[in-house]
PDB file of C-alpha atoms and ligand atoms in Angstrom:
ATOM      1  CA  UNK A1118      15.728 -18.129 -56.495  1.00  0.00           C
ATOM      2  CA  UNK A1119      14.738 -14.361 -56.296  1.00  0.00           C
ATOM      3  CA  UNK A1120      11.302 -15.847 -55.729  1.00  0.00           C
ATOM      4  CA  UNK A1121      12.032 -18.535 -53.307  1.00  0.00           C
ATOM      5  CA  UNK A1122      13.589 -15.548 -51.153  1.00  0.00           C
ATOM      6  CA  UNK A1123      10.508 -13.633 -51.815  1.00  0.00           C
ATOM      7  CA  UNK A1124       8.378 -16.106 -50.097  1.00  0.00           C
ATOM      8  CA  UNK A1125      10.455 -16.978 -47.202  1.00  0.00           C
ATOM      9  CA  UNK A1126      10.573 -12.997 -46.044  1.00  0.00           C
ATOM     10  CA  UNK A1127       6.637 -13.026 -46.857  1.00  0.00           C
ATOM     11  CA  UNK A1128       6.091 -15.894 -44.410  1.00  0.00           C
ATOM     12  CA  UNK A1129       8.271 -15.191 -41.516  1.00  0.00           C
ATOM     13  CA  UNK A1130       6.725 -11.271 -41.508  1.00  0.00           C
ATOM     14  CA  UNK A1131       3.246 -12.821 -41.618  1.00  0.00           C
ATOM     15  CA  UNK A1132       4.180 -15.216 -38.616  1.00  0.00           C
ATOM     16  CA  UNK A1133       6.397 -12.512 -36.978  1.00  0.00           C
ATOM     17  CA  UNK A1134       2.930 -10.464 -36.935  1.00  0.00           C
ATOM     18  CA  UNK A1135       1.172 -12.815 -34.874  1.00  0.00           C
ATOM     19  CA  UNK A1136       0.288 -11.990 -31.305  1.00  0.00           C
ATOM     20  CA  UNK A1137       1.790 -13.567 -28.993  1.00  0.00           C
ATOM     21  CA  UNK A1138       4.918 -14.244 -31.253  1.00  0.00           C
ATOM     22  CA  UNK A1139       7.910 -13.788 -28.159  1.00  0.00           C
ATOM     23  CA  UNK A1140      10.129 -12.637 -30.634  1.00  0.00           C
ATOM     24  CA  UNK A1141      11.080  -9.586 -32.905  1.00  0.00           C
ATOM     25  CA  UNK A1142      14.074 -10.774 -34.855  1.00  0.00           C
ATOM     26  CA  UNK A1143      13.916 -10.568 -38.085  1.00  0.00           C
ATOM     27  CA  UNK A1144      13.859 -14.858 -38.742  1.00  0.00           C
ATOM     28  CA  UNK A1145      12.744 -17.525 -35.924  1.00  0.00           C
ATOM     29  CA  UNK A1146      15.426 -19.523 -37.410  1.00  0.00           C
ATOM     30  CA  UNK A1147      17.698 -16.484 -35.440  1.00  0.00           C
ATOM     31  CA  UNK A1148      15.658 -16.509 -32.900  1.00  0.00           C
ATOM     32  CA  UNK A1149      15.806 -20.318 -32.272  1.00  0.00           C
ATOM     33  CA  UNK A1150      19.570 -19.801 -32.155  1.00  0.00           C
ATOM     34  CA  UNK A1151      19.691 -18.088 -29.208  1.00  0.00           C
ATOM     35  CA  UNK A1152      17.236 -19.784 -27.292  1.00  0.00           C
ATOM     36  CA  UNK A1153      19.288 -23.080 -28.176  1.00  0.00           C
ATOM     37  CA  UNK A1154      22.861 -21.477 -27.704  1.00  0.00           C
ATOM     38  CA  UNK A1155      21.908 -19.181 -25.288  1.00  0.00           C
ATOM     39  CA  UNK A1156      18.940 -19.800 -23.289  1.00  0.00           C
ATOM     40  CA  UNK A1157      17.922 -23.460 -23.003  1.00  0.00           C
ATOM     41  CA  UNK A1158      21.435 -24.770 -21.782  1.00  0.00           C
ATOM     42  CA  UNK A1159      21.343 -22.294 -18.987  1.00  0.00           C
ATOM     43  CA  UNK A1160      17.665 -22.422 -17.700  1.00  0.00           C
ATOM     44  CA  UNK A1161      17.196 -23.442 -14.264  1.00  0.00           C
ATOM     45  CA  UNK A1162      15.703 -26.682 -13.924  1.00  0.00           C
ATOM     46  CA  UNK A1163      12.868 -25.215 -11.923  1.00  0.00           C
ATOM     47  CA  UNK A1164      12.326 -22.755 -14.259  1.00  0.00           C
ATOM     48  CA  UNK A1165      12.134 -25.171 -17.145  1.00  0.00           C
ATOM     49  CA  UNK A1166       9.562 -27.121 -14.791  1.00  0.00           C
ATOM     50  CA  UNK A1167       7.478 -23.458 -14.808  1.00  0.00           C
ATOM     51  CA  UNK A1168       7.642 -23.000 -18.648  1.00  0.00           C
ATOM     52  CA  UNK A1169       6.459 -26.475 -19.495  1.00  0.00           C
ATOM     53  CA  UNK A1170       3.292 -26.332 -16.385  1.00  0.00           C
ATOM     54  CA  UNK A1171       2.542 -22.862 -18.323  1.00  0.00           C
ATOM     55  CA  UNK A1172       2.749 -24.180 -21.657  1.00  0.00           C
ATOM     56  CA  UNK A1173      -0.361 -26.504 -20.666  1.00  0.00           C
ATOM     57  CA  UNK A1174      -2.475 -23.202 -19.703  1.00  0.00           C
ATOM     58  CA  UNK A1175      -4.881 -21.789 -21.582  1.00  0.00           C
ATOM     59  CA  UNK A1176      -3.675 -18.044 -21.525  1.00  0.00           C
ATOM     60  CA  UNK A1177       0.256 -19.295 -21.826  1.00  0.00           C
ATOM     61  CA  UNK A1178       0.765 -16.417 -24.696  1.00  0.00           C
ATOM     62  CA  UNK A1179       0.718 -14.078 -21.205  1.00  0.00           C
ATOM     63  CA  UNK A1180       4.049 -15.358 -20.100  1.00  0.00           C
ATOM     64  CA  UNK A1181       8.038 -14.182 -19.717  1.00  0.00           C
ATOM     65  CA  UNK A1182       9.803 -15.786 -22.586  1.00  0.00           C
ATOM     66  CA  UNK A1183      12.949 -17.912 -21.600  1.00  0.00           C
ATOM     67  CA  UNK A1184      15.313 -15.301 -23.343  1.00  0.00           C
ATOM     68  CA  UNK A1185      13.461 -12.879 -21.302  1.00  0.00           C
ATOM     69  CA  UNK A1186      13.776 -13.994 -18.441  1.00  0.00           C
ATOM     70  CA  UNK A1187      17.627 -15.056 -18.798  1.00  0.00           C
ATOM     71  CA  UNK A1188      17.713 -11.222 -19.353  1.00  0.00           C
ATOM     72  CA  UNK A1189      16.200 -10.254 -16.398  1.00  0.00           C
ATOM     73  CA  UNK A1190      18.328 -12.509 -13.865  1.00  0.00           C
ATOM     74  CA  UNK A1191      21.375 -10.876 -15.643  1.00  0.00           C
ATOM     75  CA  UNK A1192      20.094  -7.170 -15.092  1.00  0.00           C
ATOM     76  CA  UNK A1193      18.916  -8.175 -11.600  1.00  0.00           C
ATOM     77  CA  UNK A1194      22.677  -9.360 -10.666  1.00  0.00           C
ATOM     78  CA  UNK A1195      24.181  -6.534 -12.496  1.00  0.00           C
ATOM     79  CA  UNK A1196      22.543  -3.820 -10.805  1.00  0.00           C
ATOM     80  CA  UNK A1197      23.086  -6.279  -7.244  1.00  0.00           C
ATOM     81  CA  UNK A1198      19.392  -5.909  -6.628  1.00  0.00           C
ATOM     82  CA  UNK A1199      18.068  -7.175  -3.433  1.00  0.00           C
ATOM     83  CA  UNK A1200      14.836  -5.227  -2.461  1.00  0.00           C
ATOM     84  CA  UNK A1201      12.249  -5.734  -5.781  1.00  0.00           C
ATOM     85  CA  UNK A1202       8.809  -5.492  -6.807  1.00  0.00           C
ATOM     86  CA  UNK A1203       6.700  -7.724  -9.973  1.00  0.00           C
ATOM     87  CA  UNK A1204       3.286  -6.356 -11.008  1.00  0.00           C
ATOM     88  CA  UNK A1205       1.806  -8.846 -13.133  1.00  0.00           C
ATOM     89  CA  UNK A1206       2.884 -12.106 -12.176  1.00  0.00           C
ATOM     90  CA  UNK A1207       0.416 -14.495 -13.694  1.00  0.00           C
ATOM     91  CA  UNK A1208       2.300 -18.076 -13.158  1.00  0.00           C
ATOM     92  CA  UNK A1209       5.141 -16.186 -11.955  1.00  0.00           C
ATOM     93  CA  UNK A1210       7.957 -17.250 -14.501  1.00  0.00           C
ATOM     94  CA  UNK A1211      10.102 -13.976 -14.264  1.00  0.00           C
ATOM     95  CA  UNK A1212       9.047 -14.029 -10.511  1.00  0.00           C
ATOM     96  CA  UNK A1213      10.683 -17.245  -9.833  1.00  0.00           C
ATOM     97  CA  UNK A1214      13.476 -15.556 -12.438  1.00  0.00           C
ATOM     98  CA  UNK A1215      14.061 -12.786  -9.871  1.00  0.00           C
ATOM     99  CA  UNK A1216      13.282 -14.993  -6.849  1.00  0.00           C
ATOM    100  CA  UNK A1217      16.275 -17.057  -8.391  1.00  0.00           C
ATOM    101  CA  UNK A1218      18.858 -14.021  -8.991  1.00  0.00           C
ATOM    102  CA  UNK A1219      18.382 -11.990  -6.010  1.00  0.00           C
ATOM    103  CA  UNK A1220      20.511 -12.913  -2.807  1.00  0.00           C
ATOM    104  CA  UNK A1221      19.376 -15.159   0.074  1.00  0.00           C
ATOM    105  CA  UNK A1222      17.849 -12.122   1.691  1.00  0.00           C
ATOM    106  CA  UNK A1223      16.425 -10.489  -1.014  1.00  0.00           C
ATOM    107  CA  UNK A1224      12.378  -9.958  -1.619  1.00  0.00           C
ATOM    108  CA  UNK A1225       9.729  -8.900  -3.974  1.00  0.00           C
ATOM    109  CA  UNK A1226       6.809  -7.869  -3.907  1.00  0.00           C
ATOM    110  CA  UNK A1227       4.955  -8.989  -6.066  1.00  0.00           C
ATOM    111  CA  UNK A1228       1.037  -8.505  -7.299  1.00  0.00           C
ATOM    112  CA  UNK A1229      -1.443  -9.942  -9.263  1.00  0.00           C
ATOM    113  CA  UNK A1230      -5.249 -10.179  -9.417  1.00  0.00           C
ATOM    114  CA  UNK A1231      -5.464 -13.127  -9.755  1.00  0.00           C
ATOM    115  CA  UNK A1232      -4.039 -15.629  -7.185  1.00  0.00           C
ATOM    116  CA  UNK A1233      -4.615 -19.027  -9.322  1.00  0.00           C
ATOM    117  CA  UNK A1234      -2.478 -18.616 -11.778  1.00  0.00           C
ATOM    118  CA  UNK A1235       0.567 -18.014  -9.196  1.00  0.00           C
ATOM    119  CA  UNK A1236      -0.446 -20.737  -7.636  1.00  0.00           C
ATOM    120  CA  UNK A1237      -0.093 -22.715 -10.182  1.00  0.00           C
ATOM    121  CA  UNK A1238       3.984 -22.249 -10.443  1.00  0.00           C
ATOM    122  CA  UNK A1239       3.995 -21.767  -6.249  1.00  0.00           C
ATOM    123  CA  UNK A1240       4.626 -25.906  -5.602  1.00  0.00           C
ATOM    124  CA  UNK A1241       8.186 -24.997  -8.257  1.00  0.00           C
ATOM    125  CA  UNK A1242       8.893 -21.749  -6.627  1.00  0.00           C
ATOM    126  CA  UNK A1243       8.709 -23.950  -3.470  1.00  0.00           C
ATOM    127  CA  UNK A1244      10.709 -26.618  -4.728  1.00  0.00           C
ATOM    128  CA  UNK A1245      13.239 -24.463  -5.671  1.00  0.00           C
ATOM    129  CA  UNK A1246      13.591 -23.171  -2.274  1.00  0.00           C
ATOM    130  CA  UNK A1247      13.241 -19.099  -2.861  1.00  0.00           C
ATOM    131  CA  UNK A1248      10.005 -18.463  -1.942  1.00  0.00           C
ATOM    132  CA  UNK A1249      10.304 -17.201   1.438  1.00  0.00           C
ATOM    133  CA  UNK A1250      11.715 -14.230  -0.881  1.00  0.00           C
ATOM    134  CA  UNK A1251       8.467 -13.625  -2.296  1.00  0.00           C
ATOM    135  CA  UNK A1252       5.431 -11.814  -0.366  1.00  0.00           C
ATOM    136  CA  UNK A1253       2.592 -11.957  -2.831  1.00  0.00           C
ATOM    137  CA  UNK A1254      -0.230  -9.789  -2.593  1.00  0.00           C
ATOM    138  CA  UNK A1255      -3.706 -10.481  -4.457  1.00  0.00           C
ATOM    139  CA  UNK A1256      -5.354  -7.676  -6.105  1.00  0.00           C
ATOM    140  CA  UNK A1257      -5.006  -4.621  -7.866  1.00  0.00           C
ATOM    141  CA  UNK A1258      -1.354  -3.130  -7.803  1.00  0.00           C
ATOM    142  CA  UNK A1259      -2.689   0.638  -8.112  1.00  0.00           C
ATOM    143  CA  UNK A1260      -3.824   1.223  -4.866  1.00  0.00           C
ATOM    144  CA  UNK A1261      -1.323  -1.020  -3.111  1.00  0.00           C
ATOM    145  CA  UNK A1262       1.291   1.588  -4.419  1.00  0.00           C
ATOM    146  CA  UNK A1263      -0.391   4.863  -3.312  1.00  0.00           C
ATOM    147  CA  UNK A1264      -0.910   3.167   0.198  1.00  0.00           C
ATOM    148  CA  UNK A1265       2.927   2.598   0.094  1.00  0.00           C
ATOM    149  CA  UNK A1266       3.522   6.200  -0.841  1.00  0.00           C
ATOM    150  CA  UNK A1267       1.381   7.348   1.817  1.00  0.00           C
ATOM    151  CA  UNK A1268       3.532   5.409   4.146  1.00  0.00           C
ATOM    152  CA  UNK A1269       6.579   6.724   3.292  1.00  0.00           C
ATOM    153  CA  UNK A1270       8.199   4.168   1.040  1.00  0.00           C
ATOM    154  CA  UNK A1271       9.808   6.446  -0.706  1.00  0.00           C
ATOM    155  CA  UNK A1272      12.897   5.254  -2.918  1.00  0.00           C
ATOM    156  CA  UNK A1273      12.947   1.787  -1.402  1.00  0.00           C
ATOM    157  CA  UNK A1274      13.307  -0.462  -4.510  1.00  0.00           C
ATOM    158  CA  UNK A1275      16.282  -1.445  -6.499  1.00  0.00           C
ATOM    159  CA  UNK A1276      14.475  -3.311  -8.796  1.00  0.00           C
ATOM    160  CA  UNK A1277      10.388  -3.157 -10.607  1.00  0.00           C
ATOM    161  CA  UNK A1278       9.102  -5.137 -13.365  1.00  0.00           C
ATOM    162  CA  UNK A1279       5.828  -4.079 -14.193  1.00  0.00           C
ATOM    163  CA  UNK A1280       3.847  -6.569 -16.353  1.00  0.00           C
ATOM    164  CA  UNK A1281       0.046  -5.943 -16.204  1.00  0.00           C
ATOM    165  CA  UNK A1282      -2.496  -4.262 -17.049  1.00  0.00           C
ATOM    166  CA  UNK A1283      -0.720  -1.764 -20.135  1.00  0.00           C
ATOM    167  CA  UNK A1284      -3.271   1.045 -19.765  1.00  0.00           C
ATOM    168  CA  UNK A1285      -2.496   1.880 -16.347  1.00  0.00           C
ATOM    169  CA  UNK A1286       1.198   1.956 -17.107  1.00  0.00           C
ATOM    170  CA  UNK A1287       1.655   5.472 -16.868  1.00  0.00           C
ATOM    171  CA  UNK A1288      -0.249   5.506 -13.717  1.00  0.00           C
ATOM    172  CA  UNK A1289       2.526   3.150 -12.697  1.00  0.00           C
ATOM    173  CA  UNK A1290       5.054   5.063 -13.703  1.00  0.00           C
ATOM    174  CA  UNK A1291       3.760   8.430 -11.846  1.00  0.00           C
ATOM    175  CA  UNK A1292       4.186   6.531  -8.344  1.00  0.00           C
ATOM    176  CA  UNK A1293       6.657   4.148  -9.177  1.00  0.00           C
ATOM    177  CA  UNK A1294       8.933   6.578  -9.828  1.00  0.00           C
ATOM    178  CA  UNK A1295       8.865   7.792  -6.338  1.00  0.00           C
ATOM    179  CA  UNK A1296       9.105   4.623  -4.646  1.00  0.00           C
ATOM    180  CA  UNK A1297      12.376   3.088  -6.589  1.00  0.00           C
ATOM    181  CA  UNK A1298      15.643   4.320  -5.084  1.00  0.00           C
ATOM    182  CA  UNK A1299      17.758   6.570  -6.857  1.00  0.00           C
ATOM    183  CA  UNK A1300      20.115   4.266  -9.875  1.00  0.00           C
ATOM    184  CA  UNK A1301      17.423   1.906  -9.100  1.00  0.00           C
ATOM    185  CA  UNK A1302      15.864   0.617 -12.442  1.00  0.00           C
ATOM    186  CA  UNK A1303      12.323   0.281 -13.414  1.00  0.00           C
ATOM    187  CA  UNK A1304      11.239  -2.280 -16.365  1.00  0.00           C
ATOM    188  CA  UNK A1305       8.485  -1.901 -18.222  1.00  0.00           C
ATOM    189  CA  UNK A1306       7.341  -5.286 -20.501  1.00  0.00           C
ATOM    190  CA  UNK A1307       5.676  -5.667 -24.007  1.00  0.00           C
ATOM    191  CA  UNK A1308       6.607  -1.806 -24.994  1.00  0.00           C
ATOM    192  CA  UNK A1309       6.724  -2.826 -28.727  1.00  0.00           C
ATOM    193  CA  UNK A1310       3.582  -4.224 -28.635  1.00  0.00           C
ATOM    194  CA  UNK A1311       3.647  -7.188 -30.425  1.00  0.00           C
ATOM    195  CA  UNK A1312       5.448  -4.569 -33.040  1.00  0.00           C
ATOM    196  CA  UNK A1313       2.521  -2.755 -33.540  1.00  0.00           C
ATOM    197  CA  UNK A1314       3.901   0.335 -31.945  1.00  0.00           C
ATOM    198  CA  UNK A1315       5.780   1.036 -35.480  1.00  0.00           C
ATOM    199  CA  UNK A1316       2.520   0.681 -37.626  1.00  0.00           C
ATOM    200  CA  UNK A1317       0.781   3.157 -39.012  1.00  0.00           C
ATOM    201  CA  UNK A1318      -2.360   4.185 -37.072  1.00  0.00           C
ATOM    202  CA  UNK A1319      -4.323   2.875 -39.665  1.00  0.00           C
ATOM    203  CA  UNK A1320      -2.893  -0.499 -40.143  1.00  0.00           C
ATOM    204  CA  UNK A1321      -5.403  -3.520 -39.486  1.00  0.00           C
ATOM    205  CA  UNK A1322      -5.058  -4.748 -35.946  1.00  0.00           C
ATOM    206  CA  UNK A1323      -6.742  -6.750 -33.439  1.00  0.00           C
ATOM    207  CA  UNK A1324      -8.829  -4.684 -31.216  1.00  0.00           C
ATOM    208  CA  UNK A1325      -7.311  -5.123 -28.072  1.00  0.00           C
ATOM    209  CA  UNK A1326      -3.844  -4.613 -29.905  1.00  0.00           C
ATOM    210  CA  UNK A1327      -5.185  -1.457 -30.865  1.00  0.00           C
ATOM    211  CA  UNK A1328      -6.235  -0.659 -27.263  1.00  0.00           C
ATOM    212  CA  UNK A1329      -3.098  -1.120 -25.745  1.00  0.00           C
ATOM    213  CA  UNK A1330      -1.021  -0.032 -28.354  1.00  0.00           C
ATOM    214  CA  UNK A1331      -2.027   3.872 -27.619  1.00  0.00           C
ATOM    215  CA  UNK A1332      -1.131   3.251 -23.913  1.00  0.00           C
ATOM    216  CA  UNK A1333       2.150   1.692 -24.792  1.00  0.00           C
ATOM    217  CA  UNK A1334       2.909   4.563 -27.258  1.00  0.00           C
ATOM    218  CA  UNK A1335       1.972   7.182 -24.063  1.00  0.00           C
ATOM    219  CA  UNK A1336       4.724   5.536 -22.059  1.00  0.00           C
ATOM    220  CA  UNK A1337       7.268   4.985 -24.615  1.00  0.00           C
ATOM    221  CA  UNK A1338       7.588   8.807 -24.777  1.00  0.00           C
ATOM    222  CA  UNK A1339       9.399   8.783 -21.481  1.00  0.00           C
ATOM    223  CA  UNK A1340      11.459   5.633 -22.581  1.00  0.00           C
ATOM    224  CA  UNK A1341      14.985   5.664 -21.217  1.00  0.00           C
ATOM    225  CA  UNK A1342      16.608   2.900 -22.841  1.00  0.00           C
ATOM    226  CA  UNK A1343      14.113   0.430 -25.401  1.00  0.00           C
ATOM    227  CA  UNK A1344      15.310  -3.308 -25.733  1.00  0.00           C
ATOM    228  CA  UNK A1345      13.903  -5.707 -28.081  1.00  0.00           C
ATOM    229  CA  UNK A1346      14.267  -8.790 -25.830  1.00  0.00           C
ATOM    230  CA  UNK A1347      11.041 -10.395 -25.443  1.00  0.00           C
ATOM    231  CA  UNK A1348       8.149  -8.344 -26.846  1.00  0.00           C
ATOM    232  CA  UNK A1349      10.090  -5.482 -25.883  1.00  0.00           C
ATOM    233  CA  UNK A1350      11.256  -3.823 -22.454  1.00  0.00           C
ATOM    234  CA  UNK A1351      11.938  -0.658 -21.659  1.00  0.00           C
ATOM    235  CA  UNK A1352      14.236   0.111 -18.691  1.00  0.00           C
ATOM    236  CA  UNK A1353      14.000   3.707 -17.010  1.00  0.00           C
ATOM    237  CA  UNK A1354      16.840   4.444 -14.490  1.00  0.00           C
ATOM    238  CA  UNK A1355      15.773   7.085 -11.697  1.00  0.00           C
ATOM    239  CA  UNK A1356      18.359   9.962 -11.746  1.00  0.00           C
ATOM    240  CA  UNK A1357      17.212  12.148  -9.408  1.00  0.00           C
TER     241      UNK A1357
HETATM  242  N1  SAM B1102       5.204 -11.626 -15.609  1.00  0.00           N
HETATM  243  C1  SAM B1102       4.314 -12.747 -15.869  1.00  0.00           C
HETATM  244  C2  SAM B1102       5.086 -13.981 -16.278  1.00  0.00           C
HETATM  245  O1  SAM B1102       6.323 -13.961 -16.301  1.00  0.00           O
HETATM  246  O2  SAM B1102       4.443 -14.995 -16.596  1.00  0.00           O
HETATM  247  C3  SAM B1102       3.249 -12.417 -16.885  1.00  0.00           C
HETATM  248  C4  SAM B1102       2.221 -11.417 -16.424  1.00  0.00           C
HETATM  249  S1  SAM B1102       0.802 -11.385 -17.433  1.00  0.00           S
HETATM  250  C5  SAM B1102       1.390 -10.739 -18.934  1.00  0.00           C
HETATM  251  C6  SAM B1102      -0.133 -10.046 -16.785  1.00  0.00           C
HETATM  252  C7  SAM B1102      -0.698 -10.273 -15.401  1.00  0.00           C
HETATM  253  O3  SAM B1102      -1.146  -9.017 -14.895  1.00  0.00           O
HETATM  254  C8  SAM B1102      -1.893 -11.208 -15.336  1.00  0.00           C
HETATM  255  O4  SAM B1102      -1.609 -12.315 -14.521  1.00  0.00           O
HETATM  256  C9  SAM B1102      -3.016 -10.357 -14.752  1.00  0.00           C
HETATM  257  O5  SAM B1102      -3.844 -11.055 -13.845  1.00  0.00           O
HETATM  258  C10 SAM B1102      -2.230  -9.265 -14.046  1.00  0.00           C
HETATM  259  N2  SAM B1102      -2.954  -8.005 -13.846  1.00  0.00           N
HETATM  260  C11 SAM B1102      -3.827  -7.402 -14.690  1.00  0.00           C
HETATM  261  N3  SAM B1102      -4.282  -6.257 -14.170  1.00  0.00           N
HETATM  262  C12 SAM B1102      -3.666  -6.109 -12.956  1.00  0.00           C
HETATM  263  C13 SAM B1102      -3.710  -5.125 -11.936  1.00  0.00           C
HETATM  264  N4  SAM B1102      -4.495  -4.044 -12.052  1.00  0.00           N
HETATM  265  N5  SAM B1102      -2.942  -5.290 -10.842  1.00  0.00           N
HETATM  266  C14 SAM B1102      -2.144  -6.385 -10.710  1.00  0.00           C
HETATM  267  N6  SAM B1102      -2.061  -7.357 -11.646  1.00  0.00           N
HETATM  268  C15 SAM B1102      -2.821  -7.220 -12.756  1.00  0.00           C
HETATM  269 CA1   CA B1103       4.914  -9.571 -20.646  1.00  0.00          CA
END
């Protein structure tokens, strides 16, 4: 018996320690719970459509999970956020997410390099009738923002979810800070890394895991609040 436990804790770490696993509870049988309790009943029908169009594509480990982005449309309508901005939007599940929980006036901005893959999920953003809330922009988010700051956008979002390239996330952070409004809320996704964040610097990792993981550290160290929904978010409130 002592065994059989033995072997069931061995094999859910070892999956748990995959990448691309969009969960860090401690079983997938938990896990599975509350995407079936939870998540699934209360999806959107659009955004169901998104998930399963995504699931076909080749880089579909890149994408919001369902629990995360049942997360974000609660945080978006608790904080009452109507002016937003999405780096990284890729098919654009936790754009159409937002798109779906902010008001009939609300927008985002949001930016990717890479127009394809957005419009990939645009014909279901479309369908679902929010996309005149969306202005997307093609390209590299960086320079995008220090135009804005030049222009005087200063404190003009209630709502960012940054979602790209890790390495530049404290760059992000340095101008993004300026342009949300004060007690607006910034999120920053895959903090924990795939859970690598809490190994040892020596511990064998993929390369790019390894990569990333010291850039993800960096930003962690000005972490407000850390949740482990998803692959991990952290959410930094502007006080001042
Ligand atoms: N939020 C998305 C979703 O819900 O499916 C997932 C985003 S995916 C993890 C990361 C995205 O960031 C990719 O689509 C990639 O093209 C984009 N990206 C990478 N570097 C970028 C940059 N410098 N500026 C803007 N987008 C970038
Ligand atoms: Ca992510």
């Amino acid at each position: 018996m002592a065994e059989e436990k033995q072997t069931t804790t061995t094999t859910t770490v070892s999956r748990h320690s995959e990448v691309g696993h969009k969960s860090l509870l401690q079983s997938d049988a938990l896990y599975q719970y509350i995407l079936e309790t939870s998540v699934y009943p209360r999806e959107p029908e659009a955004m169901k459509e998104l998930r399963d169009i995504t699931a076909k594509h080749p880089w579909n480990l890149m994408t919001t999970s369902a629990d995360e982005g049942q997360f974000l449309a609660m945080l978006l309508k608790l904080i009452n956020a109507k002016n937003t901005m999405e780096i990284g939007v890729y098919t654009g599940y936790s754009l159409l997410a937002t798109a779906l929980a902010l008001p009939e006036d609300g927008k985002i901005l949001a930016m990717d390099i890479n127009r394809e893959n957005y419009e990939l999920g645009l014909p279901v953003i479309e369908k679902a009738g929010v996309a005149h809330k969306i202005e997307f922009r093609e390209g590299p988010a960086l320079p995008v923002l220090d135009q804005m700051l030049e222009d005087a956008c200063h404190g003009s979002y209630d709502f960012i979810f940054v979602d790209a390239d890790k390495d530049n996330y404290i760059n992000y952070h340095k101008r993004l800070i300026d342009l949300v409004k004060v007690g607006g809320v910034i999120g920053y996704d895959n903090t924990l890394w795939n859970g690598s964040v809490a190994e040892p610097a020596d511990a064998p990792m993929r390369k790019y895991v390894r990569y990333y993981r010291d850039f993800v550290m960096e930003l962690n160290k000005i972490e407000i609040c850390m949740l482990p929904v998803g692959d991990g978010i952290t959410l930094c409130r502007r006080i001042s």
